[in-house]
Short mmCIF file of C-alpha atoms in Angstrom, two decimals:
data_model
loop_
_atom_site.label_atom_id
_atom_site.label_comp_id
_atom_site.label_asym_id
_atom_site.label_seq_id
_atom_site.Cartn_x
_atom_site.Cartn_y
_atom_site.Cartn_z
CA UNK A 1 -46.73 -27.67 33.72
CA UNK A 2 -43.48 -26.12 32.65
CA UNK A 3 -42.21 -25.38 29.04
CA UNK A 4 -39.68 -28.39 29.66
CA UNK A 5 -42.35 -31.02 30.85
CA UNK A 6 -44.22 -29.81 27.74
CA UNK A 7 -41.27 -30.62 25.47
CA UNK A 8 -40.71 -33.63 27.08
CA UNK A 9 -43.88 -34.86 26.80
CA UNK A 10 -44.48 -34.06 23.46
CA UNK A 11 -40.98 -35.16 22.05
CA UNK A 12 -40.00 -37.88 24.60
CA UNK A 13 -42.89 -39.67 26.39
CA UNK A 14 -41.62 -42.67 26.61
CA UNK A 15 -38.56 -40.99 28.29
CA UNK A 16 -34.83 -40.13 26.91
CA UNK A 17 -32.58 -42.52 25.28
CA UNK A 18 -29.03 -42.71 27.28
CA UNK A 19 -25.52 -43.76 25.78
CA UNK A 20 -22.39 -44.42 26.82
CA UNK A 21 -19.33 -41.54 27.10
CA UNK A 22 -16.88 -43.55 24.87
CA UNK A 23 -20.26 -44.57 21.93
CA UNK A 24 -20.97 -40.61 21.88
CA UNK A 25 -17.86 -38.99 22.39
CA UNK A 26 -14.34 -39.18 21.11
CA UNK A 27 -12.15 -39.09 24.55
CA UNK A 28 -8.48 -37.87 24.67
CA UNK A 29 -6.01 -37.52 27.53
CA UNK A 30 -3.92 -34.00 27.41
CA UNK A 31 -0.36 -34.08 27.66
CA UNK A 32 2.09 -31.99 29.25
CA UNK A 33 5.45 -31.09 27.32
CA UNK A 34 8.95 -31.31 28.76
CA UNK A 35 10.00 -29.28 31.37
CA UNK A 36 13.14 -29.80 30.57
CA UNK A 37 13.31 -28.33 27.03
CA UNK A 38 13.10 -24.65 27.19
CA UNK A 39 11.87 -24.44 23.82
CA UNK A 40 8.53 -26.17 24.95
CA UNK A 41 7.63 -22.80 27.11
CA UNK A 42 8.63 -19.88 25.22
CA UNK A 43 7.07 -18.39 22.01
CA UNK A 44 3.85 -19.93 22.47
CA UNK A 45 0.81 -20.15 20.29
CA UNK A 46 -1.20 -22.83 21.44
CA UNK A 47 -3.45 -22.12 24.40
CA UNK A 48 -2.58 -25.24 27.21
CA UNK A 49 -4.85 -25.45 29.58
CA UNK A 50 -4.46 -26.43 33.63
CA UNK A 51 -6.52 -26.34 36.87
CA UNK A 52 -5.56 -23.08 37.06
CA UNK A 53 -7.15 -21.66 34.31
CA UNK A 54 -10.76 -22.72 35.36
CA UNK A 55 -10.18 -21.75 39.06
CA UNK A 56 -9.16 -18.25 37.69
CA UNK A 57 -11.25 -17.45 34.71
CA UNK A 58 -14.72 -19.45 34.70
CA UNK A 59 -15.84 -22.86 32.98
CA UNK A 60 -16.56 -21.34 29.40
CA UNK A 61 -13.21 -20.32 28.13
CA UNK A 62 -11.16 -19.03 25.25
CA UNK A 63 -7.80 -18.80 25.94
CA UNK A 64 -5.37 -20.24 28.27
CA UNK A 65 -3.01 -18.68 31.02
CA UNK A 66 -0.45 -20.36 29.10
CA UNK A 67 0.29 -21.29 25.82
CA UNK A 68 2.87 -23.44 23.60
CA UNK A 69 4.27 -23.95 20.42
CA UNK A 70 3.14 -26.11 17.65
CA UNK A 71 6.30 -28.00 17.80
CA UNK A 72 5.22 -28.89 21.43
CA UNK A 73 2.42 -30.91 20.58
CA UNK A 74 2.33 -34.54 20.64
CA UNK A 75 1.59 -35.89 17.03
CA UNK A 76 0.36 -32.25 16.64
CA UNK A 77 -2.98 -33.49 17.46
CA UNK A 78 -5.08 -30.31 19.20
CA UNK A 79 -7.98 -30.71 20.99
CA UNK A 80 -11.15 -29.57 18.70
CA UNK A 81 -13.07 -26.08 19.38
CA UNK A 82 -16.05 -26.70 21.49
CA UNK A 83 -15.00 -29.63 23.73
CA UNK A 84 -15.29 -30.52 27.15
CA UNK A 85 -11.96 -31.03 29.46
CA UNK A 86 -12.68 -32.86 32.32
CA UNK A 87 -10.42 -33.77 35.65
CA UNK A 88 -9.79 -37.16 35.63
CA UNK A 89 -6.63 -37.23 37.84
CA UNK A 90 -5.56 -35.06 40.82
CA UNK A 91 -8.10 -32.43 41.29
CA UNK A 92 -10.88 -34.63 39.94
CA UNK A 93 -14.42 -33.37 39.47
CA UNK A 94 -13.86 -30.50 37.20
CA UNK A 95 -14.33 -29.33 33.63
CA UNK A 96 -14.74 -26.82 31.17
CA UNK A 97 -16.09 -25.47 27.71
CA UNK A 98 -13.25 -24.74 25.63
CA UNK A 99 -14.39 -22.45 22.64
CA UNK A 100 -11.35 -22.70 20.53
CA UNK A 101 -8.68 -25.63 19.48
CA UNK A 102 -6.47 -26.05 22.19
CA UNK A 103 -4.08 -28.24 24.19
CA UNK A 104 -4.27 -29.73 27.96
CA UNK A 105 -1.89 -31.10 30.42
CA UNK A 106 -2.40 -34.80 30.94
CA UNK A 107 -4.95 -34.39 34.40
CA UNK A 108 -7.59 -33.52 31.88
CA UNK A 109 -9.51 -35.74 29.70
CA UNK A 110 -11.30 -34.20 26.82
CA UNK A 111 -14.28 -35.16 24.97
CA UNK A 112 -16.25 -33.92 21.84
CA UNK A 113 -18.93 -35.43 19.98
CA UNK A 114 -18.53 -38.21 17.61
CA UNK A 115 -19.78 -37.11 13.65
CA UNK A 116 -22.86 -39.50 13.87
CA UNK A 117 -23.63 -37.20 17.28
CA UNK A 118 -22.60 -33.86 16.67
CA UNK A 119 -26.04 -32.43 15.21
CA UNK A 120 -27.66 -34.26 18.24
CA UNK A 121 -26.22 -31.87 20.77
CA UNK A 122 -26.29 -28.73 22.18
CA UNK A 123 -22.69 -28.29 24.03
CA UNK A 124 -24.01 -25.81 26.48
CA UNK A 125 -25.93 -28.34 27.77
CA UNK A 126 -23.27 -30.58 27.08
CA UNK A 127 -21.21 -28.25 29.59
CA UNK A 128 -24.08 -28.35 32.19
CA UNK A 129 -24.53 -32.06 32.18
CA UNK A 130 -20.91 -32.62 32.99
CA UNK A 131 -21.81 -31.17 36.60
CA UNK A 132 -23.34 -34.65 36.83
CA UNK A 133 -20.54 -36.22 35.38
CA UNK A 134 -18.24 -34.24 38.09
CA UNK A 135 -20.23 -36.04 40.88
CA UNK A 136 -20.00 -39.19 39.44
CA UNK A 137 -16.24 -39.09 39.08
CA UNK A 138 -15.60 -37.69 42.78
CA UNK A 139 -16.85 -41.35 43.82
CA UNK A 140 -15.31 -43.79 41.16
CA UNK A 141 -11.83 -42.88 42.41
CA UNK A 142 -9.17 -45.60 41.88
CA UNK A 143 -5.75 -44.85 44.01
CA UNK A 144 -3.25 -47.84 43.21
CA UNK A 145 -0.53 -45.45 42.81
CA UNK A 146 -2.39 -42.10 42.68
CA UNK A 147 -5.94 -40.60 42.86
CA UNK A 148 -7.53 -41.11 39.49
CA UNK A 149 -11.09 -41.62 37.79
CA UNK A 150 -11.83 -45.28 37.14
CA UNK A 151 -11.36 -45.15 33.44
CA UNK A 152 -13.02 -48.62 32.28
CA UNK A 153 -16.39 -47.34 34.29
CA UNK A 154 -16.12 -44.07 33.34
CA UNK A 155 -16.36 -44.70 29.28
CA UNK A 156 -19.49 -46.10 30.42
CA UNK A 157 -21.10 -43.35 32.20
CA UNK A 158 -24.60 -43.37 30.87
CA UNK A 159 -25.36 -39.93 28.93
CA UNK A 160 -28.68 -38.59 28.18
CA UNK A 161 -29.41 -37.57 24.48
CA UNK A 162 -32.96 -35.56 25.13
CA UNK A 163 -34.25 -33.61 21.96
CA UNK A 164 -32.75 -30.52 20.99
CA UNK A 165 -35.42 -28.33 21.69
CA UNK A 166 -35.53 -29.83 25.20
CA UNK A 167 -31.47 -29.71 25.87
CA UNK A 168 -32.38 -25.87 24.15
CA UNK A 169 -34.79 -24.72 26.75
CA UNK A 170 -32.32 -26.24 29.95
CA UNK A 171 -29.54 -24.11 28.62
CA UNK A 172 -31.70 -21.51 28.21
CA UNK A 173 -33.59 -21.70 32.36
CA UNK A 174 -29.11 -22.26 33.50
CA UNK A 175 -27.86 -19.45 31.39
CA UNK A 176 -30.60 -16.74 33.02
CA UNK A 177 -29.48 -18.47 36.79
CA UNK A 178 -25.51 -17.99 34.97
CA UNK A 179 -26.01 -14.41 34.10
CA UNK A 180 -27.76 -13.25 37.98
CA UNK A 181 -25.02 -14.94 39.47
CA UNK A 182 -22.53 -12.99 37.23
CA UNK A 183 -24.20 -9.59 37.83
CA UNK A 184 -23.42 -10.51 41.43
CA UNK A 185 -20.01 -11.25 41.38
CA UNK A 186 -19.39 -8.16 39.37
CA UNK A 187 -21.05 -6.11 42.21
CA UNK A 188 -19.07 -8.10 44.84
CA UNK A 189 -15.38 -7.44 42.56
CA UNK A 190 -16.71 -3.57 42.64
CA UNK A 191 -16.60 -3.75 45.75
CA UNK A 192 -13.52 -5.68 46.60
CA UNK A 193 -11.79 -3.27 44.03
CA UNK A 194 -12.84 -0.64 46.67
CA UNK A 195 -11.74 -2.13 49.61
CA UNK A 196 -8.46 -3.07 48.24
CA UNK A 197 -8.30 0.74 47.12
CA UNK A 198 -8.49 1.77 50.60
CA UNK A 199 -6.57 -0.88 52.40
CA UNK A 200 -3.65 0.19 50.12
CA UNK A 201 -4.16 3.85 50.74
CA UNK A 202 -4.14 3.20 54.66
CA UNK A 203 -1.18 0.97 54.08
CA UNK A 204 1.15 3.60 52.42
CA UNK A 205 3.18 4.41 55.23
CA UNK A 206 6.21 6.27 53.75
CA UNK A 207 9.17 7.15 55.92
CA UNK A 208 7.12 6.99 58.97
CA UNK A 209 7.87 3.90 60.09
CA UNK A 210 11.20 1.35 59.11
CA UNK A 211 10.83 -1.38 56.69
CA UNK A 212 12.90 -4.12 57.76
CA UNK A 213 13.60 -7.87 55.98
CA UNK A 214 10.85 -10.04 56.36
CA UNK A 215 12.89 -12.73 57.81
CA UNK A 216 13.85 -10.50 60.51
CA UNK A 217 9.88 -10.95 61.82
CA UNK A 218 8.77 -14.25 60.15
CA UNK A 219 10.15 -17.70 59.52
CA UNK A 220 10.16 -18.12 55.73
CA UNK A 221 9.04 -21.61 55.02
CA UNK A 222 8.87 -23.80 51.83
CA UNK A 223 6.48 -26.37 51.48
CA UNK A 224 7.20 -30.23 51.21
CA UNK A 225 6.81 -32.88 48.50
CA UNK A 226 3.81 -35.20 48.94
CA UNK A 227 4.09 -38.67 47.39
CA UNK A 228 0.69 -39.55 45.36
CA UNK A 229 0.36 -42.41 47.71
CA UNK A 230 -0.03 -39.95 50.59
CA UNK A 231 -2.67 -37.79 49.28
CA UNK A 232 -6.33 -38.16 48.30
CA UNK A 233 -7.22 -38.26 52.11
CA UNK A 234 -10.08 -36.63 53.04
CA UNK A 235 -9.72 -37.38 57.12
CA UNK A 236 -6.42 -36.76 59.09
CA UNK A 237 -4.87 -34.37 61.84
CA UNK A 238 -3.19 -31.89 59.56
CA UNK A 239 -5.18 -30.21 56.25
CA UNK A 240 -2.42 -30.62 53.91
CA UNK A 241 -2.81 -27.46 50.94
CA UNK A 242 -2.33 -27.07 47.54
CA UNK A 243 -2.23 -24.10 45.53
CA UNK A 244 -5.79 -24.60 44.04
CA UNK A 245 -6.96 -25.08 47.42
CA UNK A 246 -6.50 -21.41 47.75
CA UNK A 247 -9.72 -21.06 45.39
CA UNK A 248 -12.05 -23.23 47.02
CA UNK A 249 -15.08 -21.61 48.37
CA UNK A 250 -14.59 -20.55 51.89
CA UNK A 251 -10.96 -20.09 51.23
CA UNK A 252 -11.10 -16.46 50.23
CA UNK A 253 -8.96 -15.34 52.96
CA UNK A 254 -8.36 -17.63 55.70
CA UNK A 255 -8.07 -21.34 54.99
CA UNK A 256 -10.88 -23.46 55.93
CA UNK A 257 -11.48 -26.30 53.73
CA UNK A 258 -9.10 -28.73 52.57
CA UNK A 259 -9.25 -31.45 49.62
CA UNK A 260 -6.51 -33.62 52.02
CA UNK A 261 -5.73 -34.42 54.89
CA UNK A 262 -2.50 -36.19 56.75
CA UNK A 263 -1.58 -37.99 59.83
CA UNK A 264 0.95 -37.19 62.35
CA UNK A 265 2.55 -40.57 60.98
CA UNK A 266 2.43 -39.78 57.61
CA UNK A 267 4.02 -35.85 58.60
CA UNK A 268 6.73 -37.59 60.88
CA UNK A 269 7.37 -40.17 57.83
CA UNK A 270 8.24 -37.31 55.51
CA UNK A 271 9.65 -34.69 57.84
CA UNK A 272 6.81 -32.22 57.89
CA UNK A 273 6.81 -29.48 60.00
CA UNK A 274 3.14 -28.75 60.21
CA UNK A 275 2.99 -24.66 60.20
CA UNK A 276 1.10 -22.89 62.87
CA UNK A 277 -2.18 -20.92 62.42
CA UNK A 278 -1.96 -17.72 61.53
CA UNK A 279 1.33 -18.37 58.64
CA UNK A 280 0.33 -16.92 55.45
CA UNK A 281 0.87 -18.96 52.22
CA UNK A 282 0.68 -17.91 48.72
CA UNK A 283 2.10 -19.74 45.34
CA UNK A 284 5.33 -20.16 44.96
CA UNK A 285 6.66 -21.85 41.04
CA UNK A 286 4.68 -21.12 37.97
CA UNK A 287 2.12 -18.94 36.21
CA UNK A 288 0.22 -19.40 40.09
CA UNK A 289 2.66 -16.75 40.92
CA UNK A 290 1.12 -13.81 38.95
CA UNK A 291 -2.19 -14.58 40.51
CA UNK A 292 -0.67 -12.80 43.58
CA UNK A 293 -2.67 -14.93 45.79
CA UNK A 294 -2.14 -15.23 50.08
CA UNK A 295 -3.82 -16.87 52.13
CA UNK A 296 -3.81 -17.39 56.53
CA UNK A 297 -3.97 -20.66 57.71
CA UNK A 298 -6.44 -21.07 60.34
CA UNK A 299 -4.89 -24.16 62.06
CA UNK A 300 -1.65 -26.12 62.24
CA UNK A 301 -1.43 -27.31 58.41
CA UNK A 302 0.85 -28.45 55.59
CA UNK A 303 1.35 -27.78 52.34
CA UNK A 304 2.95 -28.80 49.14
CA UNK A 305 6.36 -27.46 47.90
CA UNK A 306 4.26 -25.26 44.94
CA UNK A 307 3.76 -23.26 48.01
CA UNK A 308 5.90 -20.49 50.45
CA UNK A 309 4.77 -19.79 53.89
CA UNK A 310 5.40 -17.10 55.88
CA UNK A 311 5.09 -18.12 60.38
CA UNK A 312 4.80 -13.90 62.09
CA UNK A 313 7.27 -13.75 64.74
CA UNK A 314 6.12 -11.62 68.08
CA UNK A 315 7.18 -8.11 66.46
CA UNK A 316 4.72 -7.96 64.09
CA UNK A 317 0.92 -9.52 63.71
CA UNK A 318 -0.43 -12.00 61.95
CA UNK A 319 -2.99 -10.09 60.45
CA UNK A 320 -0.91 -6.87 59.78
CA UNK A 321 1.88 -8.70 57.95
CA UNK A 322 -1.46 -10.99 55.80
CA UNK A 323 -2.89 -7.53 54.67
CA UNK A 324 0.76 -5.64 53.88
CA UNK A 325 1.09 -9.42 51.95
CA UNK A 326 -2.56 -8.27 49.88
CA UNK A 327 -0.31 -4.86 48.96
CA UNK A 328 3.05 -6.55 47.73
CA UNK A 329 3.46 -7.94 44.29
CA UNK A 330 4.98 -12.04 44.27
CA UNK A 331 6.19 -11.52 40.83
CA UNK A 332 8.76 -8.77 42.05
CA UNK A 333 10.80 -12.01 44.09
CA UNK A 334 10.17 -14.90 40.93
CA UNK A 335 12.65 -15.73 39.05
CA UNK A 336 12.84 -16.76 35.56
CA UNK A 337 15.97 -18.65 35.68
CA UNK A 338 14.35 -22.07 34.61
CA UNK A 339 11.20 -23.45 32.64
CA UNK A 340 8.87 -21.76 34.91
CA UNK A 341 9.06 -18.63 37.02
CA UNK A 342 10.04 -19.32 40.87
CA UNK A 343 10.18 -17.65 44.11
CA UNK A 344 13.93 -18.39 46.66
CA UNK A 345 13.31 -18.53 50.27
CA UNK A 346 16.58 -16.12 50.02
CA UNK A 347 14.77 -13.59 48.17
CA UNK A 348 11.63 -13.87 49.98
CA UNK A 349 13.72 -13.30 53.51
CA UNK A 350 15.30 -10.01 51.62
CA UNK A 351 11.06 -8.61 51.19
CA UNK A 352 11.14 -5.49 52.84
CA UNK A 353 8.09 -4.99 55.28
CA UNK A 354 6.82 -2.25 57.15
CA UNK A 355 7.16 -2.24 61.22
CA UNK A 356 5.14 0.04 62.77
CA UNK A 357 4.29 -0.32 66.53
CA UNK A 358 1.99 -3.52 67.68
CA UNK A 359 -0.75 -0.90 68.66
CA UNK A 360 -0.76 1.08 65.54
CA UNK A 361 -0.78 -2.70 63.60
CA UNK A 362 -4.24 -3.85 65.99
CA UNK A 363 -5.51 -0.42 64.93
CA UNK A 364 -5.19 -0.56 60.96
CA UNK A 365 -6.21 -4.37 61.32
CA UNK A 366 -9.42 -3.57 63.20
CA UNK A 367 -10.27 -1.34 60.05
CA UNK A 368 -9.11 -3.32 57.51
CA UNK A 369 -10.88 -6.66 59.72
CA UNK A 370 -14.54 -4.77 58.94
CA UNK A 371 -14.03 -4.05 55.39
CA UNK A 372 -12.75 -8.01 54.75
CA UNK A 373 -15.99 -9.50 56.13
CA UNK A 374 -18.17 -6.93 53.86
CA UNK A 375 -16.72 -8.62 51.28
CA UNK A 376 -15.43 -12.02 51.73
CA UNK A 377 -17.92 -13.24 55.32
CA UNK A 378 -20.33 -16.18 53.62
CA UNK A 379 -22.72 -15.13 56.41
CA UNK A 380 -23.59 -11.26 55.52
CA UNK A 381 -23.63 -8.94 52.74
CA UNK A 382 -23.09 -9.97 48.65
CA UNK A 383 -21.26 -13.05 49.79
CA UNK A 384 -23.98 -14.79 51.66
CA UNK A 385 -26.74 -13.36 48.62
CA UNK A 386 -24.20 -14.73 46.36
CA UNK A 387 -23.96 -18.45 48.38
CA UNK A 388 -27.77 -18.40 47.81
CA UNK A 389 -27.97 -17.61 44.31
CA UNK A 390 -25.39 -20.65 43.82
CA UNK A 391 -27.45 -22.98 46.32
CA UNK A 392 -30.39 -21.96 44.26
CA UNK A 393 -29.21 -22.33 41.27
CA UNK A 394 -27.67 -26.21 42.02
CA UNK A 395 -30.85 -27.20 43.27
CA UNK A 396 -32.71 -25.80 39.74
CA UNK A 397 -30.10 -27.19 37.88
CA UNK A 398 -29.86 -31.10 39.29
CA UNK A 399 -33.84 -30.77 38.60
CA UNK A 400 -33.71 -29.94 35.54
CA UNK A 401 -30.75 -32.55 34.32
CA UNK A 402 -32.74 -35.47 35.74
CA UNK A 403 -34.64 -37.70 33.11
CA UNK A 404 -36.56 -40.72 33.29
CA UNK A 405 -34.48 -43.30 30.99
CA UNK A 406 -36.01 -44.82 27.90
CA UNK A 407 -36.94 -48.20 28.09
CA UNK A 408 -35.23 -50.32 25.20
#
C-alpha cells in the first residue's frame, strides 16, 4: 500500500469532500488595456500575463514577458500572489501558478482561494489539479459568437479538498516526475545550443556567395484575419495556424498539428490563399517577435494575420532558406512605430539571404537534416526519452488526482 493510500485511509475513509470552483475560490476575468493609448505599454511595472508567457517559460511563473503600469489597471485591482490563471477563451485548456501579484489579459480567468479556504490548500497541488480542470474545459466549449468555456457549468466544477498531508505527499510524488523531466530538457537545450552552434558556423558564408533580397527567391506572404465564428474547428481541408500553434508538441520544426481547421468554403469566403508546403512562417506583431520563432509548413495551410510566411521560389530550397531563417534575427525587420512592435512585408522582401548553388544548398541541408532529428525527431534520441517521461508522468499523475467522493 502506498504512503498516499495510507493517508487516505487514515485521514479520509469515508472518501474526500468536493466543492464547487465559485464556493472555494474567488474567480476574476483579466483584462487587456487599450491598444490605442500608448501610455498603457510603455514604462511598465506590472507583470501582464498572455498565452505566450506559459508556452515560453513553464506553468510556475514569476514574471511576465510584458508588463504595465499601475495606471493601466482596471479599478487597480491585481490579481493576488499565488493564483491560478486559467484559459477560458481562445486557447482554452491552459493555466498557470503565478507566484507574485500580477495582471492578465481577458482570455484568462484567475482564481485564488477564498479566506475560509486558504489554510485548506496546498496551491501546488492546487496547480496540478487544474490539469483536470484543463480537460474538463476542452469539452464544455460554448461558441455562440466565439470559442469559450461554459461559464455557468464551470463555477460548478466539483473540486476535491483532500487533507493536507495527502494534497502534501501528491505534490511531493509530481514535483520528483517535474524535476526528471526538467533535467531532461536541460540535456536536450545543451544539446540544441550545440547544434545551433554549428549550423551557424556552417552557415557563415562570407563573400563567397551573393546575398540577394529575399523577395527575389520567395513570395512574402501575410497572414489573414479569421472571424471567431470561423475558428474552433477541429476537422477541415486546410490546418489554419496561429502563433501559439508554433509551440505545440510536434511542432518543433515542421508543422504537424493544428488546434483548427477550415474548409475550402470557408477559405474562398474570406479570400485565403492557402500557402503551399514547404513556406516557412514565424510571428509577425508583438512581443511573439523576439521569440525568433520559424516554422515549415508541411501541407497546404493558413494562418492568421499575427503571422508572415515566406513560399521558396525554384532558386533556392525550402529547407536551405528554413535553416538560414534559424540564423537571422526577426527583431532586426520590427518596427516600433505603434503599440506593439511589427514586421512590413516591405521590409521583410528587403532581408538579405544567401544564394549559393542548389547543390551546395542539398549538401549543407543533408548535414544540418541529421543534426535536427537528434534533437527535435519524437521517435529517437532525448526527444522520444523525453515523450516518455511526459507519457509517464500523465499517467502517474491522473492516478494520483483521482478520489473517491465523500458521501454527504
Amino acid at each position: 500500500m502506498s504512503k498516499i493510500q495510507v493517508l487516505i485511509k487514515k485521514l479520509c475513509p469515508k472518501g474526500v469532500e468536493f466543492q464547487s470552483l465559485a464556493d472555494i475560490f474567488e474567480m476574476r476575468n483579466g483584462y487587456t488595456p487599450s491598444k490605442a493609448d500608448v501610455s498603457n505599454w510603455t514604462n511598465g511595472t506590472i507583470p501582464w500575463f498572455r498565452m505566450e508567457d506559459i508556452r515560453e517559460n513553464g506553468r510556475i511563473l514569476d514574471d511576465a514577458i510584458q508588463h504595465i503600469p499601475a495606471s493601466a489597471v482596471k479599478g487597480g485591482r491585481l490579481f493576488p500572489a499565488n493564483s491560478i490563471i486559467l484559459a477560458t477563451s481562445a486557447t482554452i485548456g491552459e493555466h498557470a501558478l503565478i507566484t507574485i501579484p500580477f495582471m492578465s489579459n481577458q482570455r484568462f480567468t484567475a482564481l485564488w482561494p477564498k479566506p475560509n479556504f486558504v489554510r485548506l490548500f496546498d496551491m501546488k497541488f492546487v496547480f496540478y489539479y487544474c490539469f483536470v480542470l484543463d480537460e474538463w474545459c476542452r469539452s464544455n466549449i460554448t461558441t455562440s459568437s466565439f470559442a469559450a468555456v461554459d461559464m455557468s457549468a464551470f463555477k460548478h466544477f466539483k473540486f476535491p479538498i483532500p487533507p493536507l498531508e495527502v494534497q502534501q505527499e501528491i505534490v511531493r510524488i509530481l514535483d520528483t516526475f517535474t524535476e526528471l523531466e526538467a533535467e531532461l530538457e536541460a540535456e536536450l537545450e545543451a544539446r540544441r545550443r550545440q547544434y545551433a552552434h554549428y549550423r551557424d558556423s556552417l552557415l557563415l558564408f562570407g563573400a563567397d556567395w551573393p546575398m540577394v533580397p529575399m523577395g527575389d527567391v520567395a513570395e512574402v506572404r501575410s497572414g489573414w484575419g479569421f472571424p471567431n465564428s470561423d475558428q474552433g474547428k477541429s476537422e477541415g481541408d486546410f490546418p489554419f495556424y496561429k502563433v501559439s500553434d508554433m509551440n505545440l508538441l510536434g511542432n518543433e520544426t515542421v508543422m504537424n498539428v493544428a488546434n483548427n481547421y477550415i474548409s475550402e468554403a470557408i477559405a474562398q469566403k474570406l479570400g485565403v490563399k492557402a500557402a503551399p508546403a514547404g513556406t516557412i512562417i514565424f510571428p509577425k506583431i508583438g512581443a511573439a517577435v523576439a521569440t525568433n520563432k520559424k516554422r515549415q509548413l508541411s501541407m497546404a495551410s493558413a494562418y492568421d494575420n499575427n503571422v508572415m510566411g515566406l513560399i521558396p521560389g525554384p532558386q533556392i530550397s525550402s529547407r536551405f532558406l528554413y535553416y538560414w531563417m534559424q540564423t537571422f534575427d526577426l527583431t532586426r525587420l520590427a518596427h516600433d512605430s505603434g503599440a506593439v512592435p511589427s514586421i512590413r512585408k516591405s521590409e521583410a522582401e528587403q532581408a538579405l539571404v544567401p544564394l549559393p548553388p542548389r547543390v551546395e544548398q542539398d549538401r549543407i541541408v543533408s548535414i544540418l537534416d541529421k543534426f535536427d532529428a537528434l534533437v527535435n525527431d519524437l521517435s529517437i534520441g532525448l526527444p522520444a526519452e523525453l515523450t516518455a517521461r511526459r507519457k509517464q508522468y500523465e499517467y502517474y499523475r491522473d492516478k494520483l488526482l483521482t478520489f473517491e467522493e465523500a458521501l454527504v
